[in-house]
Coordinates of C-alpha atoms in Angstrom, one line a residue:
Chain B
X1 CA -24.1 3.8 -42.4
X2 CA -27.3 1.9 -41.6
X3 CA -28.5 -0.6 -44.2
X4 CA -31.5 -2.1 -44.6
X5 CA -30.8 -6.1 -43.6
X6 CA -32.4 -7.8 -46.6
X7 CA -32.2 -11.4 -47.3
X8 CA -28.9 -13.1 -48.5
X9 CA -28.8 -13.2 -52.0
X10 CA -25.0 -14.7 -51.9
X11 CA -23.3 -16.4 -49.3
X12 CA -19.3 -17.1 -49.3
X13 CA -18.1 -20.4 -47.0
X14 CA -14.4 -21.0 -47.0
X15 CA -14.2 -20.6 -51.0
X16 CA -10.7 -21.4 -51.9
X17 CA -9.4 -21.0 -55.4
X18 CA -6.2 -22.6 -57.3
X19 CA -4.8 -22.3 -60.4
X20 CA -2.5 -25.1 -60.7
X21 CA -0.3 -24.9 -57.8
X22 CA -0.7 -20.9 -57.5
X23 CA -3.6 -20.3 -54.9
X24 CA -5.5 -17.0 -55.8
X25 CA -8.2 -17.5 -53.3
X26 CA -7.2 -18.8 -50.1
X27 CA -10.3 -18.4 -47.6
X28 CA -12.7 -16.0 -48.9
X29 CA -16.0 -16.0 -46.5
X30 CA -19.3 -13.2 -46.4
X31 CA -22.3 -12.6 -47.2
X32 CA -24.3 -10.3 -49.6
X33 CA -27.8 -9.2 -49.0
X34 CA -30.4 -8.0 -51.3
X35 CA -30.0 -4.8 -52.6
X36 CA -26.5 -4.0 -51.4
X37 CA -23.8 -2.9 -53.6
X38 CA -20.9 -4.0 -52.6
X39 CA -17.6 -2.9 -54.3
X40 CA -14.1 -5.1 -54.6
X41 CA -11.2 -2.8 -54.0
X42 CA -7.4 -4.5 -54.1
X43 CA -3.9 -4.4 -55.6
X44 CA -4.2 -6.2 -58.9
X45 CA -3.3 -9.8 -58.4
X46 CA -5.3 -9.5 -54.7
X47 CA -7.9 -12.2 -56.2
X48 CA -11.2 -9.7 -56.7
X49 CA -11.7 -10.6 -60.4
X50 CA -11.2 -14.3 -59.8
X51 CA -13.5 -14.3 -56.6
X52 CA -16.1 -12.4 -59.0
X53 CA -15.9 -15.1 -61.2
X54 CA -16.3 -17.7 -59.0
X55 CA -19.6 -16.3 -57.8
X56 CA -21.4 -17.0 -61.3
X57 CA -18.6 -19.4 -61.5
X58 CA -17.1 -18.5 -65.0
X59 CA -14.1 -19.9 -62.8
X60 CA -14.1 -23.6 -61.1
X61 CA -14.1 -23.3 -57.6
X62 CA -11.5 -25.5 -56.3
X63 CA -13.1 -25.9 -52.5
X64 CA -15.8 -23.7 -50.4
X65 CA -19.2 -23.1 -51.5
X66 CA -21.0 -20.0 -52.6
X67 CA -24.7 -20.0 -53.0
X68 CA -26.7 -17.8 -54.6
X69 CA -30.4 -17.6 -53.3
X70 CA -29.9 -20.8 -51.7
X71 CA -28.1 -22.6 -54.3
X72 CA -24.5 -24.1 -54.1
X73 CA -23.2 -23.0 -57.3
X74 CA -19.7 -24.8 -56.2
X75 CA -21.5 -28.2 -56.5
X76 CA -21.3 -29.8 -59.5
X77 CA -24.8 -31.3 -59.7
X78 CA -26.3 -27.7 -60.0
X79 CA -28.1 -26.0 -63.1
X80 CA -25.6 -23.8 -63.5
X81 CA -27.4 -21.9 -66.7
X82 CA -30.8 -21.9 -64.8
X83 CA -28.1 -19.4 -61.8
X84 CA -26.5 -17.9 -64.5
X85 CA -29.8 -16.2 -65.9
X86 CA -30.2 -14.5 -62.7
X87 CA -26.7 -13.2 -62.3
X88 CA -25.8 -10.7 -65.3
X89 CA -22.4 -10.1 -66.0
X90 CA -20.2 -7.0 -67.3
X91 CA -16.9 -7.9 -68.4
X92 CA -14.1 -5.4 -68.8
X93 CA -13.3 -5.8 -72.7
X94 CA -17.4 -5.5 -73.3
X95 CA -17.4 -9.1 -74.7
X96 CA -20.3 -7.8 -77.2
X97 CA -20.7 -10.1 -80.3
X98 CA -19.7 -7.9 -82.7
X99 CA -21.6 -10.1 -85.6
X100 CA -25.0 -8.9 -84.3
X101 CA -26.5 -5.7 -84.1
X102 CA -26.7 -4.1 -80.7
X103 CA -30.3 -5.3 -80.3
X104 CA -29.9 -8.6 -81.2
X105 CA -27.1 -8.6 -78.7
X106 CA -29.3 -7.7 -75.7
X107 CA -32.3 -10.1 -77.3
X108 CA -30.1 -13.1 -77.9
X109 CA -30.2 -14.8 -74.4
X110 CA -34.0 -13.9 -73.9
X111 CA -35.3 -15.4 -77.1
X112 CA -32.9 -18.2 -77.0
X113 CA -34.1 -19.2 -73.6
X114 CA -37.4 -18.9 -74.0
X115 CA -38.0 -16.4 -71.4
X116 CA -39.8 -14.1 -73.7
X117 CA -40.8 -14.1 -77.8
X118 CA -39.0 -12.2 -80.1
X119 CA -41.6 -9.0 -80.2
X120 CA -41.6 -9.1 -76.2
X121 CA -37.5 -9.4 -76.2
X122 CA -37.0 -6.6 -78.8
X123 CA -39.8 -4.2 -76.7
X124 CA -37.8 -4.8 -73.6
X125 CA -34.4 -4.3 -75.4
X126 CA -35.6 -1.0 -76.4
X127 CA -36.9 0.0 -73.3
X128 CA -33.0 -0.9 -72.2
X129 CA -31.3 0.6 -74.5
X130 CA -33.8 4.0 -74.0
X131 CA -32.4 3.7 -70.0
X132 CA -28.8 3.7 -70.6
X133 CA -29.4 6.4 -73.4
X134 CA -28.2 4.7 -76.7
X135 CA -32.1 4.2 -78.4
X136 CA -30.4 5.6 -82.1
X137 CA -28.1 2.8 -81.4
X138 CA -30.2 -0.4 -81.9
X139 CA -29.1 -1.1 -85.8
X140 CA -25.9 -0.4 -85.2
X141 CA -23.1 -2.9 -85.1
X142 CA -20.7 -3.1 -82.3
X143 CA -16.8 -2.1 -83.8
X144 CA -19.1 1.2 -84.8
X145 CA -19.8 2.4 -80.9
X146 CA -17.2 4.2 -78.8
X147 CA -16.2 2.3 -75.3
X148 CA -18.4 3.9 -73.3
X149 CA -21.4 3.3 -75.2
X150 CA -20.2 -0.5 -76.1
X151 CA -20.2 -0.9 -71.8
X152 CA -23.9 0.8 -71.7
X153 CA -25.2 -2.0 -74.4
X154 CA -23.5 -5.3 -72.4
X155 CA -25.4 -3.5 -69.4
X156 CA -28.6 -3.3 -71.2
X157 CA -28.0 -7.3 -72.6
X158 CA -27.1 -8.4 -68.8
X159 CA -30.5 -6.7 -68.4
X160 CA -32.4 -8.5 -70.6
X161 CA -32.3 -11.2 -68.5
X162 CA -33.8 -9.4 -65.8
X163 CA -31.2 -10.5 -63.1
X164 CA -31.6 -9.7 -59.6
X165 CA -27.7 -10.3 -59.1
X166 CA -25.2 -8.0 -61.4
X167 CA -21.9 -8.7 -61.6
X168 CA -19.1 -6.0 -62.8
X169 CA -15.8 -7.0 -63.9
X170 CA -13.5 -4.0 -63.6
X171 CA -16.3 -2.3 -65.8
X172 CA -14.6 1.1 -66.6
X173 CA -11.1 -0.1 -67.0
X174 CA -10.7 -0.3 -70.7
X175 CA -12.2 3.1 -71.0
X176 CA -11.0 6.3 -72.3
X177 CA -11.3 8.8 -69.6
X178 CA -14.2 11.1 -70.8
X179 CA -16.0 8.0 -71.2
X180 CA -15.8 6.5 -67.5
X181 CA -18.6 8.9 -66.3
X182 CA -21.5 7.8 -68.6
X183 CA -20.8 4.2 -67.2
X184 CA -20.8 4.8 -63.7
X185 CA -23.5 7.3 -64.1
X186 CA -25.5 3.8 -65.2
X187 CA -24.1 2.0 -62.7
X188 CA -25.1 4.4 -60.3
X189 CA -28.7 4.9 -61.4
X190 CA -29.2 0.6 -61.5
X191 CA -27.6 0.5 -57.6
X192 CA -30.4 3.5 -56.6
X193 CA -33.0 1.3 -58.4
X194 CA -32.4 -1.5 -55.6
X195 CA -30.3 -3.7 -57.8
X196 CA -27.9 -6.2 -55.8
X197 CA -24.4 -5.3 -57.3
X198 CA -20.8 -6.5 -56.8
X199 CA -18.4 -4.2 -58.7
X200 CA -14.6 -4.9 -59.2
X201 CA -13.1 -1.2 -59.7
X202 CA -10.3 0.9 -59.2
X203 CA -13.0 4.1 -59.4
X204 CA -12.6 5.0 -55.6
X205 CA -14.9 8.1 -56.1
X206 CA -17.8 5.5 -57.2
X207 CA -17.2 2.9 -54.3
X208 CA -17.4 6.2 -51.2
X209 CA -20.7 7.3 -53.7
X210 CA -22.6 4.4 -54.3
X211 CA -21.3 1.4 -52.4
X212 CA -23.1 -0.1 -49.1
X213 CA -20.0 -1.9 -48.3
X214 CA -16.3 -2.1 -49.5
X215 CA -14.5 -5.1 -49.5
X216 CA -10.7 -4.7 -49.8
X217 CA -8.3 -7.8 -50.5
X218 CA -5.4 -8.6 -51.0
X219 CA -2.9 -11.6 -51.2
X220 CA -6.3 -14.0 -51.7
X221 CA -7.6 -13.1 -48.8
X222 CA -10.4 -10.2 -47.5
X223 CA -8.5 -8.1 -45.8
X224 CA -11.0 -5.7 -44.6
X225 CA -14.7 -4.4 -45.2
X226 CA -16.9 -2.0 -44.0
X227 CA -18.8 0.6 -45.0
X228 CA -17.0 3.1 -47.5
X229 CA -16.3 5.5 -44.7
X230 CA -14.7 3.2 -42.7
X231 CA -12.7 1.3 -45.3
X232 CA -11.5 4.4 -47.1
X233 CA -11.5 7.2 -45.4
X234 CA -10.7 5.4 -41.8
X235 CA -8.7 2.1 -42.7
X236 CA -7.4 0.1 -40.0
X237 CA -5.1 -2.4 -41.7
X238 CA -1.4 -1.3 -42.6
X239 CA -2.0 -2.8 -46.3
X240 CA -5.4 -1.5 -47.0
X241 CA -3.8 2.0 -45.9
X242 CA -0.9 1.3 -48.4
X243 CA -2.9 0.9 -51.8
X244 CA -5.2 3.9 -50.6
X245 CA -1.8 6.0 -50.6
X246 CA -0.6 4.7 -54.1
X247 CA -4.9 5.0 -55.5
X248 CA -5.9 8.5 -53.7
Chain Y
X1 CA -1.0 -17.7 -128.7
X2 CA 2.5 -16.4 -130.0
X3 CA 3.6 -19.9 -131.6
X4 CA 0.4 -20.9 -133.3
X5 CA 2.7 -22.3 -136.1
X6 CA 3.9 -24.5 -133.6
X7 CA 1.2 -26.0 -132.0
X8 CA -1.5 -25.6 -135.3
X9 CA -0.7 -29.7 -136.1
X10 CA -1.3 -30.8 -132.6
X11 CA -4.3 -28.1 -132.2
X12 CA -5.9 -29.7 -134.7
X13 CA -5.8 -32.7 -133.0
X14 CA -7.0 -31.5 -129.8
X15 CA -10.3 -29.6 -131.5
X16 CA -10.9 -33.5 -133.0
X17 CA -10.3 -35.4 -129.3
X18 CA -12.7 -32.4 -128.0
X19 CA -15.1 -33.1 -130.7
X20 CA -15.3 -37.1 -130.2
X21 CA -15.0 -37.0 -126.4
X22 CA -16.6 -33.7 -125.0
X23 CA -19.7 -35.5 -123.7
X24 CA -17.3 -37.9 -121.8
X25 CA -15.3 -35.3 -120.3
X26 CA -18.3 -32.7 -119.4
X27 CA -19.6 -36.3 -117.8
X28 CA -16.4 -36.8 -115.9
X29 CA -16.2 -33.3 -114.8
X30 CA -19.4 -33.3 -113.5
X31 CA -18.9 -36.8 -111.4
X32 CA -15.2 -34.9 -110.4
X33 CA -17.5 -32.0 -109.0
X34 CA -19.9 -34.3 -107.4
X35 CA -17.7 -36.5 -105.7
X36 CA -15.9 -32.8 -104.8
X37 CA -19.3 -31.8 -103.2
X38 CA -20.3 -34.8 -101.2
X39 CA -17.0 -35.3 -99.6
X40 CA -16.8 -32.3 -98.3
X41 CA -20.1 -31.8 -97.1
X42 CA -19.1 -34.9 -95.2
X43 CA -15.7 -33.7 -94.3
X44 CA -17.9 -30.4 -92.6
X45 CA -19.6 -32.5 -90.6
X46 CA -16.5 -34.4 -89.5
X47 CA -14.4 -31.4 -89.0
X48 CA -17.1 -30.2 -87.0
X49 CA -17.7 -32.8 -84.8
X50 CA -13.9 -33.4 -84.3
X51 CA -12.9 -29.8 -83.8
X52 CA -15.2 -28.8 -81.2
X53 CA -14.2 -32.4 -79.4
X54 CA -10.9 -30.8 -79.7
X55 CA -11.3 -27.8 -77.7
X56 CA -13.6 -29.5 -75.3
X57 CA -11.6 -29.6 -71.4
X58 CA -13.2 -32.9 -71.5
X59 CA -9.7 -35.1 -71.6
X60 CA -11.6 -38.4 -73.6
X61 CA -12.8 -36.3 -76.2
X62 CA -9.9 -34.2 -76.5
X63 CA -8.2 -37.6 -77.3
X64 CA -10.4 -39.2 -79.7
X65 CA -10.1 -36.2 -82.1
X66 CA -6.3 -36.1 -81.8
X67 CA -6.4 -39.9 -82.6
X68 CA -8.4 -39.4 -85.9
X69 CA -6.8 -36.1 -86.8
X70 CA -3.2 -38.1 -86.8
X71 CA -4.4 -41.2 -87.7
X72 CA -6.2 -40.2 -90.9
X73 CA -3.5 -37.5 -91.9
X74 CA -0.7 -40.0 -91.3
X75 CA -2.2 -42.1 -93.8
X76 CA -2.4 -41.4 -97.9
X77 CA -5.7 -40.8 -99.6
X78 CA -5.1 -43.6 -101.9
X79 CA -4.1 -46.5 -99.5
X80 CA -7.4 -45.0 -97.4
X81 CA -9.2 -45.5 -100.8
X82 CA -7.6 -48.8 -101.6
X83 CA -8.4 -50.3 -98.1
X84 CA -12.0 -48.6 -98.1
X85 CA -12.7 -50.1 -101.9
X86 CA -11.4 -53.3 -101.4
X87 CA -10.2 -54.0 -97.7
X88 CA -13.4 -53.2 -96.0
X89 CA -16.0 -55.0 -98.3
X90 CA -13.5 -58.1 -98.2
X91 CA -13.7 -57.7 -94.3
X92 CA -17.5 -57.1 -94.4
X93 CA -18.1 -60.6 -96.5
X94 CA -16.0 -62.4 -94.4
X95 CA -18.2 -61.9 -91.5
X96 CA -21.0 -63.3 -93.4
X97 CA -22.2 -60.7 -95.8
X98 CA -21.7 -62.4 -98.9
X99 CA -21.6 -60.1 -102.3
X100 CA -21.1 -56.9 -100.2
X101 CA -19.2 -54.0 -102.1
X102 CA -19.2 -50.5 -102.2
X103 CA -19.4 -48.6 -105.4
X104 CA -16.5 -46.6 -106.2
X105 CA -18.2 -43.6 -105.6
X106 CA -19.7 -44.7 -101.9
X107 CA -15.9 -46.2 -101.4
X108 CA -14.4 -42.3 -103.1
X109 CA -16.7 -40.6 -100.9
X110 CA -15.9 -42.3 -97.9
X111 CA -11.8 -41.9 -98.6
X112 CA -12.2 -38.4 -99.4
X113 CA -14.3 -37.2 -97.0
X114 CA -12.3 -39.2 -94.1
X115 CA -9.4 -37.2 -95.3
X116 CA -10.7 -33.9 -95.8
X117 CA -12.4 -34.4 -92.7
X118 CA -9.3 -34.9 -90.5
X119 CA -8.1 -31.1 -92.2
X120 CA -11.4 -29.3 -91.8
X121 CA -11.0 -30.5 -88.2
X122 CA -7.6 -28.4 -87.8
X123 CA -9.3 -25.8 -89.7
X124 CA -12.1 -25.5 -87.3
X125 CA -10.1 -25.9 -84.4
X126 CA -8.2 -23.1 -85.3
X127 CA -11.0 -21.0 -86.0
X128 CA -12.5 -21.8 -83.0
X129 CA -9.7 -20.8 -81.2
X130 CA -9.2 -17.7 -82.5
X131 CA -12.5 -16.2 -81.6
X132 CA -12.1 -14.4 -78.4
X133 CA -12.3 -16.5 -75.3
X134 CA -14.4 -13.7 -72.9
X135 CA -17.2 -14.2 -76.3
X136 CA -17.7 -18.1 -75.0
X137 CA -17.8 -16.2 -71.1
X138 CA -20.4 -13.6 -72.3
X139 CA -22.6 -16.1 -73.8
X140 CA -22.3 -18.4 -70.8
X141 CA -22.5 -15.3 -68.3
X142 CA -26.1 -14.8 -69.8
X143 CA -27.1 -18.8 -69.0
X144 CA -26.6 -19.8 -72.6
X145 CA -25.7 -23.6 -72.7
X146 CA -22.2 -25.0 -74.3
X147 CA -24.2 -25.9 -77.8
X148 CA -26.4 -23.0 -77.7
X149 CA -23.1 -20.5 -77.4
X150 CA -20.9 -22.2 -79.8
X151 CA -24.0 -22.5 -82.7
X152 CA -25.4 -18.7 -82.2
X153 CA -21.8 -16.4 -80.7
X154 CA -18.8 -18.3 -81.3
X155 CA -19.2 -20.6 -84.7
X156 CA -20.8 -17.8 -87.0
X157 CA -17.4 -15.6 -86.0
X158 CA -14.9 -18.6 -86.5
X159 CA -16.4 -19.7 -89.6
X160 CA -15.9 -16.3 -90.6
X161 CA -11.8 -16.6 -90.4
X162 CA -12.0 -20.3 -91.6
X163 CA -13.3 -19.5 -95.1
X164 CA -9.9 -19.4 -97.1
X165 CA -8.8 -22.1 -95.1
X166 CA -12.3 -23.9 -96.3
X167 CA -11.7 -22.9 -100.0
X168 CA -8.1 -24.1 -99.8
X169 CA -9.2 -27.4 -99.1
X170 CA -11.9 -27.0 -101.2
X171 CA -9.6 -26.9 -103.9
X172 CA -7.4 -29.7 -102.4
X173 CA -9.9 -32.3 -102.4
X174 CA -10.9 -31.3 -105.9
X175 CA -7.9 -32.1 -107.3
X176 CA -7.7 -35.4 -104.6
X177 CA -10.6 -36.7 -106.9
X178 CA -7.7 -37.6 -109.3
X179 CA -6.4 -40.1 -107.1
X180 CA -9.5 -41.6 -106.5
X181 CA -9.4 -42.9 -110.7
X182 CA -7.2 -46.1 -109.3
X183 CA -10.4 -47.1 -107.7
X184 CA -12.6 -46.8 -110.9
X185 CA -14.5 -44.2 -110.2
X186 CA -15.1 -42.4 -113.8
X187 CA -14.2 -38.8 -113.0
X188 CA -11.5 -36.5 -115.2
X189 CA -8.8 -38.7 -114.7
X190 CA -9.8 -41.8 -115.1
X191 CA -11.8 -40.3 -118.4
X192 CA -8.2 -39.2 -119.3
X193 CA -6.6 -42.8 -119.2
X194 CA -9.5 -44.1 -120.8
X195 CA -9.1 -41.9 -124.1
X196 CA -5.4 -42.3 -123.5
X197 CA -5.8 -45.9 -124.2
X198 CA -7.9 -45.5 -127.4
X199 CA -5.8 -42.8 -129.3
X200 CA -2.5 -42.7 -127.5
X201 CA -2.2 -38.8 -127.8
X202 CA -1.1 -38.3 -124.6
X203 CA 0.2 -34.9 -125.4
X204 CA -3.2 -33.4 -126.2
X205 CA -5.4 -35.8 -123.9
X206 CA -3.6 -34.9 -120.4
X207 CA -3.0 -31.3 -121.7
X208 CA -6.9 -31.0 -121.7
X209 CA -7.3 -33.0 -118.9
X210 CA -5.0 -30.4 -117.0
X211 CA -6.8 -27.7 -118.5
X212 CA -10.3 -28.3 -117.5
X213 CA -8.8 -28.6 -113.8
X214 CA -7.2 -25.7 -114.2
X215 CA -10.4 -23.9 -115.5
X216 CA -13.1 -25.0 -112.6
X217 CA -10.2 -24.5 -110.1
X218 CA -9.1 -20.9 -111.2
X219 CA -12.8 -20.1 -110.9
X220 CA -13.7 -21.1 -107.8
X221 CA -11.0 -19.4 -106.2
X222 CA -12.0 -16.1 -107.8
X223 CA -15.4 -16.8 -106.7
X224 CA -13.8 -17.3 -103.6
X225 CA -11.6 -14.1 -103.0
X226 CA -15.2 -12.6 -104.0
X227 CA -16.7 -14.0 -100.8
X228 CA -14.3 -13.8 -98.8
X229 CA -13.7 -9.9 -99.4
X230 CA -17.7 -9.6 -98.6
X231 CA -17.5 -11.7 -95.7
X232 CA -14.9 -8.9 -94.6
X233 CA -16.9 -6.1 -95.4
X234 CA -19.6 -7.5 -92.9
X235 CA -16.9 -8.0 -90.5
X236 CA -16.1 -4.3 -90.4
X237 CA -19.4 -3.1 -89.4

């Protein structure tokens, strides 16, 4: 598959992660350019959610460096906040705060940070919540939306922030079935707008549709990436043909 | 109301001891509630403060709140209000400040709230800690600061769960005011061992006296339930 070389929006050197003495990551290096969408494939325990972590670093990074657009997020001096509000984040379990509505959710970070007033926030939160299709849904509180539509509103408040870096942390995962296909469906339509994404999933169908490039680790460590053709449907390595046996 | 017989001789007392002293008790209540308020404004403050420094990762802070969460409980209210009433001032003018004192209800306020303060600091740690830790991560995820996501995601939803525990000591330090009559300050109690040691009725005197605690205390915690059952409503939503 040809890709457009953008720039690098994040670049991996040698990051190494530890959780006491149990190392997680153990020499994680690549690069990720603009517009790519690169998806994380791996046994659980492999180290793809902790390495996703460490790139808006939610997680301490115990050595390396990762930078995004230029800046060392592993050193200790940097802005970290000013980073964050570049990278959005989707978290498995949602995370919404279920003591505001869902359009105070997504104008929360904008208003507080003083990217935008409240009139401008809540015009651009609808606008959001219009494109992943839950408008009817701005008054409502979050325990009264179904999975599926609780993923599409922490997508529309990663949003907000207008990122030009999203993150997804095994987004469908907590989902019931029927609902997995509205997510993606978002997911898909944000990768085809040009958005630089890295996804954790187990949704093979959605990494051979929509990724650029598939990354599959295991034991801390990339075992092998490539394009989706060539990482699922022709792996090379023994253990990257393993998981595809027990997944496909 | 099933003995009246019984109690009509010493009921008739009682009206009279309400008639003669009812401003002085109303009075007393009132500087029981006040002394009930400002301590535990203070003690919200404190418990803030030395909560979150509890579930800071920063190791110094961590320590400093464990130090005055143990140190204050491990020490009772009224050897904290003797020492602040008369051990401090004594320390204070032996440095130099001659005729310094505290007024029993600066000392009372600084005993109780000190000690309710070192409570409301478990209670907010605990209610800090039971909000969901991925709602600190979302916040942050978003660029959010430490402060900003504790004051506008995680606080409002801990305070939610900390309410009974807030009432209970609500009601705790109320009746902690008591206590504080060894000092001098003129709240129920000490208005009870003042009448005490005009008319001796000690029967009818502390039987009020027990009464008009029970009253305001039975109130608030009915007022409280009411809250708190809102407060759960809007939770559901």
């Amino acid at each position: 598959m040809l890709e457009t070389k953008g720039e690098i929006k994040i670049l991996v050197k040698n990051l190494k992660k530890s959780f006491g003495k149990l190392e997680v990551l153990k020499d994680i290096n690549t690069e990720i350019r603009t517009g790519e969408v690169v998806v994380l494939l791996g046994p659980s325990g492999s180290g793809k959610s902790t390495f996703l972590r460490c790139l808006n670093r939610l997680e301490d990074i115990t050595s390396g460096d990762v930078y995004i657009d230029g800046v060392n997020v592993a050193d200790k001096r940097t802005d970290l906040n000013a980073v964050r509000q570049n990278v959005g984040m989707v978290f498995q379990h949602f995370n919404l705060f279920p003591h505001m509505n869902v359009l105070a959710n997504i104008t929360l970070a904008p208003v507080e940070l003083k990217k935008m007033t409240k009139e401008e926030a809540e015009r651009k939160g609808m606008e959001l919540l219009k494109r992943v299709g839950l408008e009817e849904k701005a008054g409502a509180y979050p325990p009264q939306l179904s999975g599926g539509q609780k993923q599409r509103v922490a997508i529309a408040r990663a949003l907000a922030m207008n990122p030009d870096i999203m993150l997804f942390d095994e987004p469908t995962s907590a989902l019931d079935p029927e609902m997995v296909g509205e997510v993606l469906a978002v997911m898909k339509e944000l990768a085809n707008d040009g958005m630089t994404m890295v996804v954790v999933t187990h949704e093979i169908g959605f990494a051979r549709e929509v990724a650029s490039r598939v990354i599959f680790m295991d034991g801390g460590y990339i075992v092998e990436e490539g394009t989706p053709d060539e990482v699922i449907l022709n792996p090379k390595e023994t253990r990257t043909i393993d998981f595809l046996n027990k997944v496909l | 109301m099933y003995n009246i017989a019984l109690l009509s001789i010493s009921d008739i007392k009682t009206i009279s001891i309400i008639k003669t002293y009812w401003s002085m008790l109303l009075l007393s209540l009132g500087q029981t509630m006040l002394l009930t308020l400002l301590s535990l404004v203070f003690a919200f403050i404190i418990g803030l403060i030395f909560g979150i420094m509890n579930v800071t990762k920063i190791k110094p802070l961590n320590f400093i709140a464990t130090v005055y969460v143990d140190g204050v409980r491990g020490v009772p209210l009224i050897v904290l209000a003797y020492f602040t009433y008369f051990g401090i001032p004594m320390f204070i003018r032996s440095i130099g400040f001659e005729n310094f004192r505290f007024t029993a209800l600066t000392a009372g306020t600084i005993a109780l709230s000190m000690n309710a303060g070192a409570y409301m600091a478990e209670i907010f740690r605990a209610g800090i800690q039971s909000v969901d830790k991925g709602q600190m991560e979302a916040a942050r995820s978003l660029g959010l600061g430490y402060g900003k996501s504790m004051q506008k995601v995680v606080l409002p939803q801990a305070i939610r769960t900390m309410i009974p525990s807030i009432i209970n000591q609500f009601i705790i330090s109320l009746k902690d005011t008591s206590i504080l009559s060894v000092i001098g300050f003129p709240e129920l109690t000490k208005a009870g061992n003042i009448i005490v040691a005009i008319n001796f009725d000690v029967f009818s005197v502390w039987g009020i006296i027990a009464l008009m605690y029970m009253i305001v205390i039975v109130t608030l915690s009915r007022l409280a339930k009411k809250i708190e059952r809102r407060v759960n409503v809007g939770n559901e939503r």
